[in-house]
Each structure stands twice: as C-alpha cells, then as structure tokens.
PDB file of C-alpha atoms in Angstrom:
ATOM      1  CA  UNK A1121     103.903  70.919 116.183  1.00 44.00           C
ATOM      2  CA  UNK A1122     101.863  67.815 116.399  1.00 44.00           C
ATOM      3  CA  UNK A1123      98.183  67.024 117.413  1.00 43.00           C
ATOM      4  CA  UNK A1124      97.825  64.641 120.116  1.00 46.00           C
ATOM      5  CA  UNK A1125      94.363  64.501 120.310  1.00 47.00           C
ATOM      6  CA  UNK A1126      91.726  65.111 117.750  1.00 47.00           C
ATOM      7  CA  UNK A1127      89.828  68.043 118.830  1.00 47.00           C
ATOM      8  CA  UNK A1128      86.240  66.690 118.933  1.00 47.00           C
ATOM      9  CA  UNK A1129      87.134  63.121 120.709  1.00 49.00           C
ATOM     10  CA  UNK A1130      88.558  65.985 123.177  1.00 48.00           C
ATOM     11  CA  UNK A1131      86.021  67.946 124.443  1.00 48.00           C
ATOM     12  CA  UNK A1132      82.723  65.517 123.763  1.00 45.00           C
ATOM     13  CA  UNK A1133      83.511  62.099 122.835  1.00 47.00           C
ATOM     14  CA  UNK A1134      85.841  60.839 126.141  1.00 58.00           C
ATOM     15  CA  UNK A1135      83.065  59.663 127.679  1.00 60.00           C
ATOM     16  CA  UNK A1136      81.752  55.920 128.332  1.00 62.00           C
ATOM     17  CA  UNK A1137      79.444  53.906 130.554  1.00 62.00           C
ATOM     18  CA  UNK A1138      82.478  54.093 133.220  1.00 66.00           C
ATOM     19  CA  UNK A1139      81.893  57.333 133.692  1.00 69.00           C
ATOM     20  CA  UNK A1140      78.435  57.248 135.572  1.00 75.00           C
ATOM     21  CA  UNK A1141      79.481  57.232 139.155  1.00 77.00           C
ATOM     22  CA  UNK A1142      75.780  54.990 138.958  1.00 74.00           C
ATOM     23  CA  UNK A1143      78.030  52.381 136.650  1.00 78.00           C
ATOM     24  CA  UNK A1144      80.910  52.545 139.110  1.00 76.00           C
ATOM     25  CA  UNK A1145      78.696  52.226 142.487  1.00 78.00           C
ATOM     26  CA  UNK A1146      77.063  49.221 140.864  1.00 79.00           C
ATOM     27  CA  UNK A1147      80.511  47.407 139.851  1.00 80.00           C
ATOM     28  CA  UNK A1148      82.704  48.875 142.502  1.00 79.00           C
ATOM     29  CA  UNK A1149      80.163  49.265 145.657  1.00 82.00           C
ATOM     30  CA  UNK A1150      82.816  50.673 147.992  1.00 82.00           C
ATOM     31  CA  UNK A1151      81.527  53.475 150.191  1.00 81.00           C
ATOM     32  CA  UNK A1152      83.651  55.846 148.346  1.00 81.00           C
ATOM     33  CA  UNK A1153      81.751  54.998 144.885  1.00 82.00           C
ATOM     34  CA  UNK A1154      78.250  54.841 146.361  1.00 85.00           C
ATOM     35  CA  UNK A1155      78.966  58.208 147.860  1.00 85.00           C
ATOM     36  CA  UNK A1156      79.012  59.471 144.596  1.00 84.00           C
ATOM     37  CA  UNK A1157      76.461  58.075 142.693  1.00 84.00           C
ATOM     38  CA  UNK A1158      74.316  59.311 146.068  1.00 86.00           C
ATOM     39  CA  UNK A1159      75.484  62.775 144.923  1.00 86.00           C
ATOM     40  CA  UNK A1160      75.014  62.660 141.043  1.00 86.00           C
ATOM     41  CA  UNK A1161      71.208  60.439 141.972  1.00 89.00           C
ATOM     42  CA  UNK A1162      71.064  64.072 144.114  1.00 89.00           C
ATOM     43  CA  UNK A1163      71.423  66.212 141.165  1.00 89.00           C
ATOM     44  CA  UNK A1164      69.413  64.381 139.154  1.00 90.00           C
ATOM     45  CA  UNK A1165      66.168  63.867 141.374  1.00 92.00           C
ATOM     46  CA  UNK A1166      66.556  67.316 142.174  1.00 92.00           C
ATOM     47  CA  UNK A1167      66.403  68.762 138.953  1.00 92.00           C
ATOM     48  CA  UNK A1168      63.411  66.255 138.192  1.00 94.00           C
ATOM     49  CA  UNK A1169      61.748  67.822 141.443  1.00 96.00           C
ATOM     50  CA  UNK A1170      61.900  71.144 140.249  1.00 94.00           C
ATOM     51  CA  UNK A1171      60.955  70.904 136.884  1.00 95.00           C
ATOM     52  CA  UNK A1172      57.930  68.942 138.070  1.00 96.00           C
ATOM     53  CA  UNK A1173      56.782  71.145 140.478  1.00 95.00           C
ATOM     54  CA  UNK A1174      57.250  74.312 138.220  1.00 94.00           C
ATOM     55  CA  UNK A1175      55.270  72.206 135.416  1.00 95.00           C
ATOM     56  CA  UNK A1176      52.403  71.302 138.148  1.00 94.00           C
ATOM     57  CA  UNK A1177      51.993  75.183 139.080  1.00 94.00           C
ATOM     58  CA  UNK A1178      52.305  75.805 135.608  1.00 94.00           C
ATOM     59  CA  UNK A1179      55.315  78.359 136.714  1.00 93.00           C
ATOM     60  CA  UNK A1180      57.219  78.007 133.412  1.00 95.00           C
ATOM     61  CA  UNK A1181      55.867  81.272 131.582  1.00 95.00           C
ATOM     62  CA  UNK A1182      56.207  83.429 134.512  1.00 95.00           C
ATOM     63  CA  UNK A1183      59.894  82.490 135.633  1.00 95.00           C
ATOM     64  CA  UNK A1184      60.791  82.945 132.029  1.00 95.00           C
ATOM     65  CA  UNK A1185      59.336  86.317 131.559  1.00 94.00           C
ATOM     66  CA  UNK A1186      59.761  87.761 134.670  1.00 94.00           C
ATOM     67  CA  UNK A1187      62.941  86.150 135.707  1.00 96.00           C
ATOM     68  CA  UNK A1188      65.141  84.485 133.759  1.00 95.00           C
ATOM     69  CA  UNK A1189      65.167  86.838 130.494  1.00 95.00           C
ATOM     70  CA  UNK A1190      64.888  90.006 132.977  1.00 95.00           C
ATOM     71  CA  UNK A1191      67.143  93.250 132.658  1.00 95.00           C
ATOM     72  CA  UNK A1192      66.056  94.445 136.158  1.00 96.00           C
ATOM     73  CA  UNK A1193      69.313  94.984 138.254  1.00 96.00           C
ATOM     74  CA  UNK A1194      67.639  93.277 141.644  1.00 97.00           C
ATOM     75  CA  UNK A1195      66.313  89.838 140.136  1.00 97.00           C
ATOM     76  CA  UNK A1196      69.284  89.913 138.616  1.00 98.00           C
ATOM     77  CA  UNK A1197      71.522  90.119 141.955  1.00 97.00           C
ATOM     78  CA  UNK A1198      68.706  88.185 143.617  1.00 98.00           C
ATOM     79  CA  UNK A1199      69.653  85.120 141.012  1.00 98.00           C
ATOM     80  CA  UNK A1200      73.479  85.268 141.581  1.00 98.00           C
ATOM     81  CA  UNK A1201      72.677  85.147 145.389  1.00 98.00           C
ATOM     82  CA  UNK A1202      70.562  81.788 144.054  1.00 97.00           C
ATOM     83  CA  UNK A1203      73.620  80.565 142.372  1.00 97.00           C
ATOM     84  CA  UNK A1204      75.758  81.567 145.066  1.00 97.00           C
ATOM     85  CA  UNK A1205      74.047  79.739 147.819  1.00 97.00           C
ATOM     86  CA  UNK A1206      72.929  76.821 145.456  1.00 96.00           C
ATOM     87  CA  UNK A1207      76.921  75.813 144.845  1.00 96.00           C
ATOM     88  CA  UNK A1208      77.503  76.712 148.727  1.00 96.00           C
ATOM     89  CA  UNK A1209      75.161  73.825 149.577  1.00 94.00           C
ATOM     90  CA  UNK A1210      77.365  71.354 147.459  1.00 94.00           C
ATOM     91  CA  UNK A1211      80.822  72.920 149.088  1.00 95.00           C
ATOM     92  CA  UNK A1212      79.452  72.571 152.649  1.00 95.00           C
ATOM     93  CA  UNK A1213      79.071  68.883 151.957  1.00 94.00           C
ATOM     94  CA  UNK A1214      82.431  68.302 150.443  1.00 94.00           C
ATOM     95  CA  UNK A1215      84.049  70.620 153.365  1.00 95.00           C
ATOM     96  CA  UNK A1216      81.601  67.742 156.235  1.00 94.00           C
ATOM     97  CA  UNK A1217      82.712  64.680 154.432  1.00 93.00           C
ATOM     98  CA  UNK A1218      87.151  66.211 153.789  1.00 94.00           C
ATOM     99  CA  UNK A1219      87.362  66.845 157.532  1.00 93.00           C
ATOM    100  CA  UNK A1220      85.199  63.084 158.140  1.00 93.00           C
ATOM    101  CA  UNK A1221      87.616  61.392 155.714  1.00 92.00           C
ATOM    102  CA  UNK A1222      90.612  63.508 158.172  1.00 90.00           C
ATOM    103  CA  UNK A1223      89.138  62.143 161.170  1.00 90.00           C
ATOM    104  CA  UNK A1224      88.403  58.617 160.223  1.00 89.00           C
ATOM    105  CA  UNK A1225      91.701  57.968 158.466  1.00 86.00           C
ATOM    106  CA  UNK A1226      94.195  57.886 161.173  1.00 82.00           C
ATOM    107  CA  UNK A1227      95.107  54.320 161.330  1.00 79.00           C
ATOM    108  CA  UNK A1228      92.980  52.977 158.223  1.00 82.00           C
ATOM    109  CA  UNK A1229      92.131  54.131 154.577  1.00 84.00           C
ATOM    110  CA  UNK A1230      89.077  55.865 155.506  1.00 86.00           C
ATOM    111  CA  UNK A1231      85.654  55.783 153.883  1.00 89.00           C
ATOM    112  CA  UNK A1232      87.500  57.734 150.948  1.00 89.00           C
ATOM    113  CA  UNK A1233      89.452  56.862 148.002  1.00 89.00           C
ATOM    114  CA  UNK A1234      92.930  59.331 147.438  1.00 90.00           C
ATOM    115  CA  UNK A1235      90.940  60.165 144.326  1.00 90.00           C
ATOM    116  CA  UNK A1236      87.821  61.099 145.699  1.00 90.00           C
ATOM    117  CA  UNK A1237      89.430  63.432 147.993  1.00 93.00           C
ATOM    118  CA  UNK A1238      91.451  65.118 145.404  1.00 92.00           C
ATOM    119  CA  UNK A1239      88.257  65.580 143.778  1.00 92.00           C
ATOM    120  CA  UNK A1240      86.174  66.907 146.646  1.00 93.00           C
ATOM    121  CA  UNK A1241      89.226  69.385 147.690  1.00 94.00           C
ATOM    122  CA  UNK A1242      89.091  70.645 144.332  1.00 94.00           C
ATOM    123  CA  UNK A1243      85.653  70.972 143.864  1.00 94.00           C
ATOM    124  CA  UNK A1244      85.295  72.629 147.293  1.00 95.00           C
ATOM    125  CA  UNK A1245      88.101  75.268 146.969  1.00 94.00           C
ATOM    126  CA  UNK A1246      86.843  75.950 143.127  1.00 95.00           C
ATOM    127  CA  UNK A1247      83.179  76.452 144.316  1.00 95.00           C
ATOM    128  CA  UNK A1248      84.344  78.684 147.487  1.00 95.00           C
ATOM    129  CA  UNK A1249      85.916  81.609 145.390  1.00 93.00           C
ATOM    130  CA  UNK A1250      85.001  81.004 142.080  1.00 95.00           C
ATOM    131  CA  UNK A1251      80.980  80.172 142.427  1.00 95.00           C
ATOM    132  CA  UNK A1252      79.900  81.159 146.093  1.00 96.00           C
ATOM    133  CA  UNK A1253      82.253  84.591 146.986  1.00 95.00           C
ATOM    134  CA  UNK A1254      82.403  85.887 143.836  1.00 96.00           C
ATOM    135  CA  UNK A1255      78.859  85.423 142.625  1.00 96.00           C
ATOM    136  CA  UNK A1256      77.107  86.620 145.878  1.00 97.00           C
ATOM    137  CA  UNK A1257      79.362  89.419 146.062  1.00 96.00           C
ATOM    138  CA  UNK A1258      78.268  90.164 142.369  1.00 97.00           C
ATOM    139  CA  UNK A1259      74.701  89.890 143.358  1.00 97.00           C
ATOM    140  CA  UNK A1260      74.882  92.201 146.183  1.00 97.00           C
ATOM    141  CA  UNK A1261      76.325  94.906 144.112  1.00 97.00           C
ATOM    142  CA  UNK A1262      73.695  94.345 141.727  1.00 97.00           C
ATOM    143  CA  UNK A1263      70.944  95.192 143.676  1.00 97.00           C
ATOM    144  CA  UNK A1264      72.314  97.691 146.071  1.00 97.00           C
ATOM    145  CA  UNK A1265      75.032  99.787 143.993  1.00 97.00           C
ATOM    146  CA  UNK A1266      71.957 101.506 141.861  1.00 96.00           C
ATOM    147  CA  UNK A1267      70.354 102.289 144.487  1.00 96.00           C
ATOM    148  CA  UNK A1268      72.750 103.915 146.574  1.00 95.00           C
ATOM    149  CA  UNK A1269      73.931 106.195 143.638  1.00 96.00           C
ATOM    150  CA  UNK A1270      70.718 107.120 142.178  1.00 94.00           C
ATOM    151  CA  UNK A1271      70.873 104.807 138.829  1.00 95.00           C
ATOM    152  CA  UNK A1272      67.812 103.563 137.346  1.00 94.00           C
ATOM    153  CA  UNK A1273      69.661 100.030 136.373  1.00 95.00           C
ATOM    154  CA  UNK A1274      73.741  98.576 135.706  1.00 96.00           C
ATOM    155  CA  UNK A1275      75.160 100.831 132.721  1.00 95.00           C
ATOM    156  CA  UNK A1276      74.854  97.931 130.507  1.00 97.00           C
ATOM    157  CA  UNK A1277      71.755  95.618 130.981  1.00 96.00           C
ATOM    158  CA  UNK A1278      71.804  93.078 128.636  1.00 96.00           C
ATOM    159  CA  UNK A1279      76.318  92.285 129.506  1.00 96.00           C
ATOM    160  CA  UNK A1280      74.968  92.308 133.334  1.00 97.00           C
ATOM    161  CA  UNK A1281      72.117  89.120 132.096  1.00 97.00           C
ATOM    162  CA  UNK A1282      75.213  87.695 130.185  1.00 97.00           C
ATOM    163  CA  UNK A1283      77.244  87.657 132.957  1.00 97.00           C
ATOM    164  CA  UNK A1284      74.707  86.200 135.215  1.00 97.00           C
ATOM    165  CA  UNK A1285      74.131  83.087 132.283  1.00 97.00           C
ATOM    166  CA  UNK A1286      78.176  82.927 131.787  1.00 97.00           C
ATOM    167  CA  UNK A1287      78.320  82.142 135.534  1.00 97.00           C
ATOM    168  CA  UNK A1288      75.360  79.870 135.805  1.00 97.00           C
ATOM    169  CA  UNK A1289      76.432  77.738 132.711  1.00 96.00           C
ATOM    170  CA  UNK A1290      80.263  77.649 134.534  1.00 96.00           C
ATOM    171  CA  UNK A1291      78.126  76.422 137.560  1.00 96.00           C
ATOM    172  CA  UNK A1292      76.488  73.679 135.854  1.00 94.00           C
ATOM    173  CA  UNK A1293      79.372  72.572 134.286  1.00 92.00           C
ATOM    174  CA  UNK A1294      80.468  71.699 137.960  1.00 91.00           C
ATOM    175  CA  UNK A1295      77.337  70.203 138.636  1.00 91.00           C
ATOM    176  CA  UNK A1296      76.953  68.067 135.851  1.00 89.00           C
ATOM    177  CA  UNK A1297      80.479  66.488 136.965  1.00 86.00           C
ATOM    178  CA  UNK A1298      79.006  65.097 140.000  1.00 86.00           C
ATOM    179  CA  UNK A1299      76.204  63.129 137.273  1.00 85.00           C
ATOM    180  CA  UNK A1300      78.880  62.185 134.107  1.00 82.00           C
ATOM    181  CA  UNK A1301      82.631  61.667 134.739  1.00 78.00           C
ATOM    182  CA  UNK A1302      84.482  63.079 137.257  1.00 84.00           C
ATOM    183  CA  UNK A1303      86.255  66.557 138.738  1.00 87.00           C
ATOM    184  CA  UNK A1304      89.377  67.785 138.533  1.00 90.00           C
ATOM    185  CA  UNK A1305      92.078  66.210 141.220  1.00 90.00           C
ATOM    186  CA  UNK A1306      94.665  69.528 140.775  1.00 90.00           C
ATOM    187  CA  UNK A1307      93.695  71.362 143.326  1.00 89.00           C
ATOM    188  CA  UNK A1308      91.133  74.711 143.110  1.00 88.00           C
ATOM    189  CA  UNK A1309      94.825  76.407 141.394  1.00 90.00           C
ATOM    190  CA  UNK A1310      95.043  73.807 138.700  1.00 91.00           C
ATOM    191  CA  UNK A1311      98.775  73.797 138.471  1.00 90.00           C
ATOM    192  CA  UNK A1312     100.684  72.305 135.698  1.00 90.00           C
ATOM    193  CA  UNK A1313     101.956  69.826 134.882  1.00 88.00           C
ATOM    194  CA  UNK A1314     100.163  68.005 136.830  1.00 90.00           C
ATOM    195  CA  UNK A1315      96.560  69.084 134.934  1.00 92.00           C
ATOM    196  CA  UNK A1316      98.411  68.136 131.723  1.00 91.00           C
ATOM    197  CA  UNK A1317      97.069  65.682 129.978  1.00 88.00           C
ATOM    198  CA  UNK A1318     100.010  62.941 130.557  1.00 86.00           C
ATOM    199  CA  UNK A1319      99.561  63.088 134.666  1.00 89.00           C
ATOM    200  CA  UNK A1320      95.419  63.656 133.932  1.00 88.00           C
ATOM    201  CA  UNK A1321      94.000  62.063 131.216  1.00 86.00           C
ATOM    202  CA  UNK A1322      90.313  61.741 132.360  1.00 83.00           C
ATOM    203  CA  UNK A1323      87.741  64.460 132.149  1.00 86.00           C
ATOM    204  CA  UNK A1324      88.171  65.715 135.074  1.00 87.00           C
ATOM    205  CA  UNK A1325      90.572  68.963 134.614  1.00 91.00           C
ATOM    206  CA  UNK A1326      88.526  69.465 131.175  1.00 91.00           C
ATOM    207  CA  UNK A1327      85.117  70.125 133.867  1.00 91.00           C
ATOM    208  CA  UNK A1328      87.777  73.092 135.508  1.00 94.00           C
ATOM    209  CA  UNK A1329      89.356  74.027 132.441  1.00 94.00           C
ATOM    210  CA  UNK A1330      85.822  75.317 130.895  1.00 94.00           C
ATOM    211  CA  UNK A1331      83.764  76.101 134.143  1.00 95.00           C
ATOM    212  CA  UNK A1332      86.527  78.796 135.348  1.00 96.00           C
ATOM    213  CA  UNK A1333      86.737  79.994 131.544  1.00 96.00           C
ATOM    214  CA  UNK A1334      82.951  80.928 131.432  1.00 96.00           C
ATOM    215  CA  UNK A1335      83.186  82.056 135.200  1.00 96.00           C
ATOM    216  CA  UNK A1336      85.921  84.454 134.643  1.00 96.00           C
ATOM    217  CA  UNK A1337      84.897  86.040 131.785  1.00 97.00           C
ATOM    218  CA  UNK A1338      80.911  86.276 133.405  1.00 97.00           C
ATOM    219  CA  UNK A1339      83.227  88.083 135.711  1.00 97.00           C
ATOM    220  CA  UNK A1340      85.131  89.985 133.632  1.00 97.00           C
ATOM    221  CA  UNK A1341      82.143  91.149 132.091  1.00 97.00           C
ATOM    222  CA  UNK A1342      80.042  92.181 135.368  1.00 97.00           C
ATOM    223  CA  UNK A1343      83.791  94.031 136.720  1.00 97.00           C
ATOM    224  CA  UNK A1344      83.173  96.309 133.248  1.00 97.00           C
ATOM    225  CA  UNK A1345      79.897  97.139 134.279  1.00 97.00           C
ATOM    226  CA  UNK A1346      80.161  98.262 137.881  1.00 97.00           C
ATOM    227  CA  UNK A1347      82.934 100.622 137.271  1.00 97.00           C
ATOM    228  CA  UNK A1348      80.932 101.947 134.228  1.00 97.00           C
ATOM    229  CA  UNK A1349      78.167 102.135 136.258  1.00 97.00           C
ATOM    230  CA  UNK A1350      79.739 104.275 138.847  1.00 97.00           C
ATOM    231  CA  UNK A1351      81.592 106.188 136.589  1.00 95.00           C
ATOM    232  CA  UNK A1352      78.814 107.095 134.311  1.00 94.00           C
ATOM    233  CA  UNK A1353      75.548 106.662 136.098  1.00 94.00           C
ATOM    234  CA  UNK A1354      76.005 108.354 139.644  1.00 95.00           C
ATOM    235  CA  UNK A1355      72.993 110.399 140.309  1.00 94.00           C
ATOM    236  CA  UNK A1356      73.611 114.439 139.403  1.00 93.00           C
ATOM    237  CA  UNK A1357      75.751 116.093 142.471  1.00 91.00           C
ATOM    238  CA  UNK A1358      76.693 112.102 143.796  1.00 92.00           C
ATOM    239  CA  UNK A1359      80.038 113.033 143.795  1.00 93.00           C
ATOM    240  CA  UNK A1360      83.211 110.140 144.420  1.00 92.00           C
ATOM    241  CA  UNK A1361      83.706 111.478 147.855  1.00 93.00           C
ATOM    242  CA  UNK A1362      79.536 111.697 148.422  1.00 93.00           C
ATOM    243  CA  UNK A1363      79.081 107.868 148.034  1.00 94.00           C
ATOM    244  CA  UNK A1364      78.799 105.112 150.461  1.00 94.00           C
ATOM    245  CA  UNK A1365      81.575 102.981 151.654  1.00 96.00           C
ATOM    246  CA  UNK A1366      79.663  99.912 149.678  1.00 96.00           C
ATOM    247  CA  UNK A1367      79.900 101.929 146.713  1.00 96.00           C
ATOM    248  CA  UNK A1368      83.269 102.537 146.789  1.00 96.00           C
ATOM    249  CA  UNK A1369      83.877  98.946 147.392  1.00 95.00           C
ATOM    250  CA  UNK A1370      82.337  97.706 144.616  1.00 96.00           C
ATOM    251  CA  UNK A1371      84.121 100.418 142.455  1.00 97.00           C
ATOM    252  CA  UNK A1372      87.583  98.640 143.778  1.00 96.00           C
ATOM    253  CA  UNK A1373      85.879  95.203 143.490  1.00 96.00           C
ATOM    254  CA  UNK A1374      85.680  95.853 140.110  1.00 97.00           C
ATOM    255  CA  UNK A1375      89.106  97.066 139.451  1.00 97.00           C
ATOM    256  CA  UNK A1376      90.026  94.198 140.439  1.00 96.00           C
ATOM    257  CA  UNK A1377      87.938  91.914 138.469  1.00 96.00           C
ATOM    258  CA  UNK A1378      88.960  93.657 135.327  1.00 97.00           C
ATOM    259  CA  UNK A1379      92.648  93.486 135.604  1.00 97.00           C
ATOM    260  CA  UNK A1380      92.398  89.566 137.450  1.00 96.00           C
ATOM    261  CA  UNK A1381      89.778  88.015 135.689  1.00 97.00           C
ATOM    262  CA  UNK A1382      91.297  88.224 131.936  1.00 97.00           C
ATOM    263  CA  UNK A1383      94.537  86.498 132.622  1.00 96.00           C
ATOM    264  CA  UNK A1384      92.949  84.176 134.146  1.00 96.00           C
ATOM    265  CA  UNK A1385      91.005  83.433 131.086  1.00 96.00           C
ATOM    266  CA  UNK A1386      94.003  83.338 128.900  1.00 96.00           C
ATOM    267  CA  UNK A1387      95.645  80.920 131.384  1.00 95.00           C
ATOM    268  CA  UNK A1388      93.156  78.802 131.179  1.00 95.00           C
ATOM    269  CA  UNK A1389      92.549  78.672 127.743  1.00 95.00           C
ATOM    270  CA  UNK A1390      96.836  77.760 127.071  1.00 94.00           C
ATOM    271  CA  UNK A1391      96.338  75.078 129.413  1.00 94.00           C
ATOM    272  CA  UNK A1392      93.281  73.742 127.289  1.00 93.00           C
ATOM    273  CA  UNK A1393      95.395  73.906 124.147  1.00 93.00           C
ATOM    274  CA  UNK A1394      98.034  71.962 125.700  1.00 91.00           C
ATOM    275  CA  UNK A1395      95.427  69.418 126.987  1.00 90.00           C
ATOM    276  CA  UNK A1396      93.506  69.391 123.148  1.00 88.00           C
ATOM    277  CA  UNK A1397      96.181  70.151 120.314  1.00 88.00           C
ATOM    278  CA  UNK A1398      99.024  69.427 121.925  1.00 86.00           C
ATOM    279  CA  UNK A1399     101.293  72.183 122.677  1.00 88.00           C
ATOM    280  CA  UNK A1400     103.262  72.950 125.181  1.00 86.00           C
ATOM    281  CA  UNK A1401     103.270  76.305 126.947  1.00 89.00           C
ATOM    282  CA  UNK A1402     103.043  74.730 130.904  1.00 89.00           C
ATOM    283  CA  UNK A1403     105.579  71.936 129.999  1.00 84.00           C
ATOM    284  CA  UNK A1404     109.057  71.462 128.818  1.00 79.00           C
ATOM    285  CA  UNK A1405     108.344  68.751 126.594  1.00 76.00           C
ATOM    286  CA  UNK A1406     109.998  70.581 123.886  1.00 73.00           C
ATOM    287  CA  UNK A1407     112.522  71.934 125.464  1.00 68.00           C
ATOM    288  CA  UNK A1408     111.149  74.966 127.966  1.00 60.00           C
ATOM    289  CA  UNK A1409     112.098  77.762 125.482  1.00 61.00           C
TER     290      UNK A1409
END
C-alpha cells in the first residue's frame, strides 16, 4: 500500500486564499460567488453580534455555568432544540434559493453555478436528518423522557453533555464551510466513488466526512443513554406497559440509533482513509477484491 497524501497536508494544510468565498466574490463577482461570500459575511457578523452582545451584558459567566457546562437533562434538550433550529435556519435558505435556481433555469444557466447547487443540495439534505431531525428529536427526549418516567436526570449525565458538544462541534464544522472552503457536492449519502479523492479533490467531502463522524457518534452516544435510562431509571411500579406512548418511542428511537449510528461511523471513517492514506475499500483501484 502506498500513501497518496501526507496525512497533515490532508486534514489542515489544503487550504489557500482561494478558498474564502470573500476571495472568490471579489475575483469572480458572479451572483453565484457573491451569494456565498453573503452567507460566510452571515456567519461571521453573526457570531461577532453575539459575542458582543453577551460581552456588553457581561453574560459570559452565567451561560457558562449555568448552561453550557450543565448536567441538567432540560437545558440540555433545550440546547439541542437551539442547535436544531439554528442549522434549520441555514437549510430553509438553501431549500428557497434550490427551488429559485429550478425556477429560473429553464431556458438559461440560472443565478447558480452546477457547483453551487451540488453544494447547497448537499448541505440541505445533510442538515435535514443529520443536524435538524435528529438533534431536536434528541432534545425533546431529553427534557420530557425523565419526566414522564419519574427519573431525576438521563442515566448518564456527563455522555448526555458529550453528546450534545459531539453534535454542536459536527454542526460547526458545517458552518464554518460556508466561511473557509467549500461543502461537499456528493449528495447528503456521500456515495463513492464519486467522494473519492480522484472525482473530489477539494475540501469539500473532508467538511462531511468529519461533521457526520462527530454527529453519529454524539448520536450513538445519546441512543446508549435513553435506553439505559428507561431500562434502569423508570420510577418504582413504572412498568414497560405503564409508560407513555412518547416513552416508548424514544425507547425504539434509541434502538435504532444504537444499531444505525455505529456503521455509519465506520463508513465514514473507511471513506476518510481512502481520501487521506490512500486505500481503497470504496474503489477498485486495486482490483475490487
């Protein structure tokens, strides 16, 4: 086996100037470019905004303490509804400007490149399960499962705030594409070989590749702790057949996050070492066997 690429050049040091969609509006202004340096100036201001205001209401100490490093099952479900409707924001604007870009292009180009497209459908179908569904159904079970089966908290506290930080890091990793480089043009799915490095050689599936990773196993994690939850923490005479029909769905919910979620994490991973260290287990550069 050979190494294509050097590991480090890989996953930090594929970036240049180019790939500020500010660079590319200013040498390329087509609509389709200043489109998304409107988007990453978005993110940017934004996050300015916020950090301001929370700095001018001095607000720093109390979201930390009471927030951000909290255990409490409810601020924790109230954050991954945050996330959830944070990233639904961004996917609501991608879905307005796909079906503009459908409506516009019948006899011309439209206002959108191919490759802009490809990005915003994959963006948009990656955000819809991965960061909107799956974290606000997470939240929701966070705050209400305890309640309705007489826990005092999640079985495990301190996995539930990993899971939570697992899935906000995976969400900023799909933010911070909109600011430096670019998204991934395979599709929410990914499939190879197209998201091989030979048929995408930019950044773009490398965003995916580690925003899903951290997502799935946030999600992974937060699957092991609502079954153990109801399992182990059901109030004393709360029997299976006692509880409420949410209960039981987030029981099943997390069935299936623990036997979904892990493969998924494996997948991605091959695909990353066929994309960093060359080897081949989605291609049949070597043969197929």
């Amino acid at each position: 086996m050979t190494v294509s690429v050097p590991l480090w050049p890989a996953v930090l040091g594929r970036f240049g100037w180019q790939d500020l969609p500010f660079v590319r509006a200013w040498e390329n202004p087509t609509i389709s470019e200043i489109i998304g340096a409107f988007a990453g100036a978005l993110v940017v201001v934004g996050a300015v905004v916020v950090a301001a205001l929370l700095t001018r209401y001095g607000k720093w100490r109390y979201l930390w303490t009471e927030w951000l490093t909290s255990l409490d099952h409810k601020k924790i479900g109230i954050m991954y509804i945050v996330v959830a409707f944070v990233m639904l924001s961004r996917a609501l604007v991608e879905a307005v400007l796909m079906r503009m870009q459908q409506a516009v292009a019948i006899e011309n180009p439209g206002f959108l490149t191919p490759d802009h497209f490809g990005q915003l459908f994959s963006t948009h179908g990656s955000i819809m399960i991965f960061f909107m569904a799956m974290p606000f159904l997470t939240g929701m079970i966070n705050y209400v499962l305890p309640l309705q089966i007489g826990a005092r908290d999640m079985a495990f506290p301190w996995a539930n705030s990993i899971a939570l930080w697992l899935t906000i890091g995976a969400a900023g990793l799909m933010m911070a594409s909109l600011v430096v480089g670019e998204f991934s043009t395979g599709g929410w799915s990914a499939y190879p070989p197209y998201t091989e490095r030979a048929f995408s050689p930019g950044v773009g599936v490398d965003y995916w590749i580690w925003a899903v990773t951290l997502g799935s196993i946030g999600s992974t994690m937060a699957g092991i702790n609502i079954a153990c939850t109801v399992y182990k923490l059901r109030a004393p005479g709360m029997r299976f057949m006692r509880m409420q029909m949410f209960a039981w769905t987030s029981l099943c919910t997390s069935i299936l996050m623990i036997f979904a979620m892990p493969p998924l994490t494996v997948a991605t991973l091959l695909l990353a070492l066929d994309r960093y260290l060359g080897f081949h287990f989605f291609t049949n550069d070597l043969g197929g066997n």
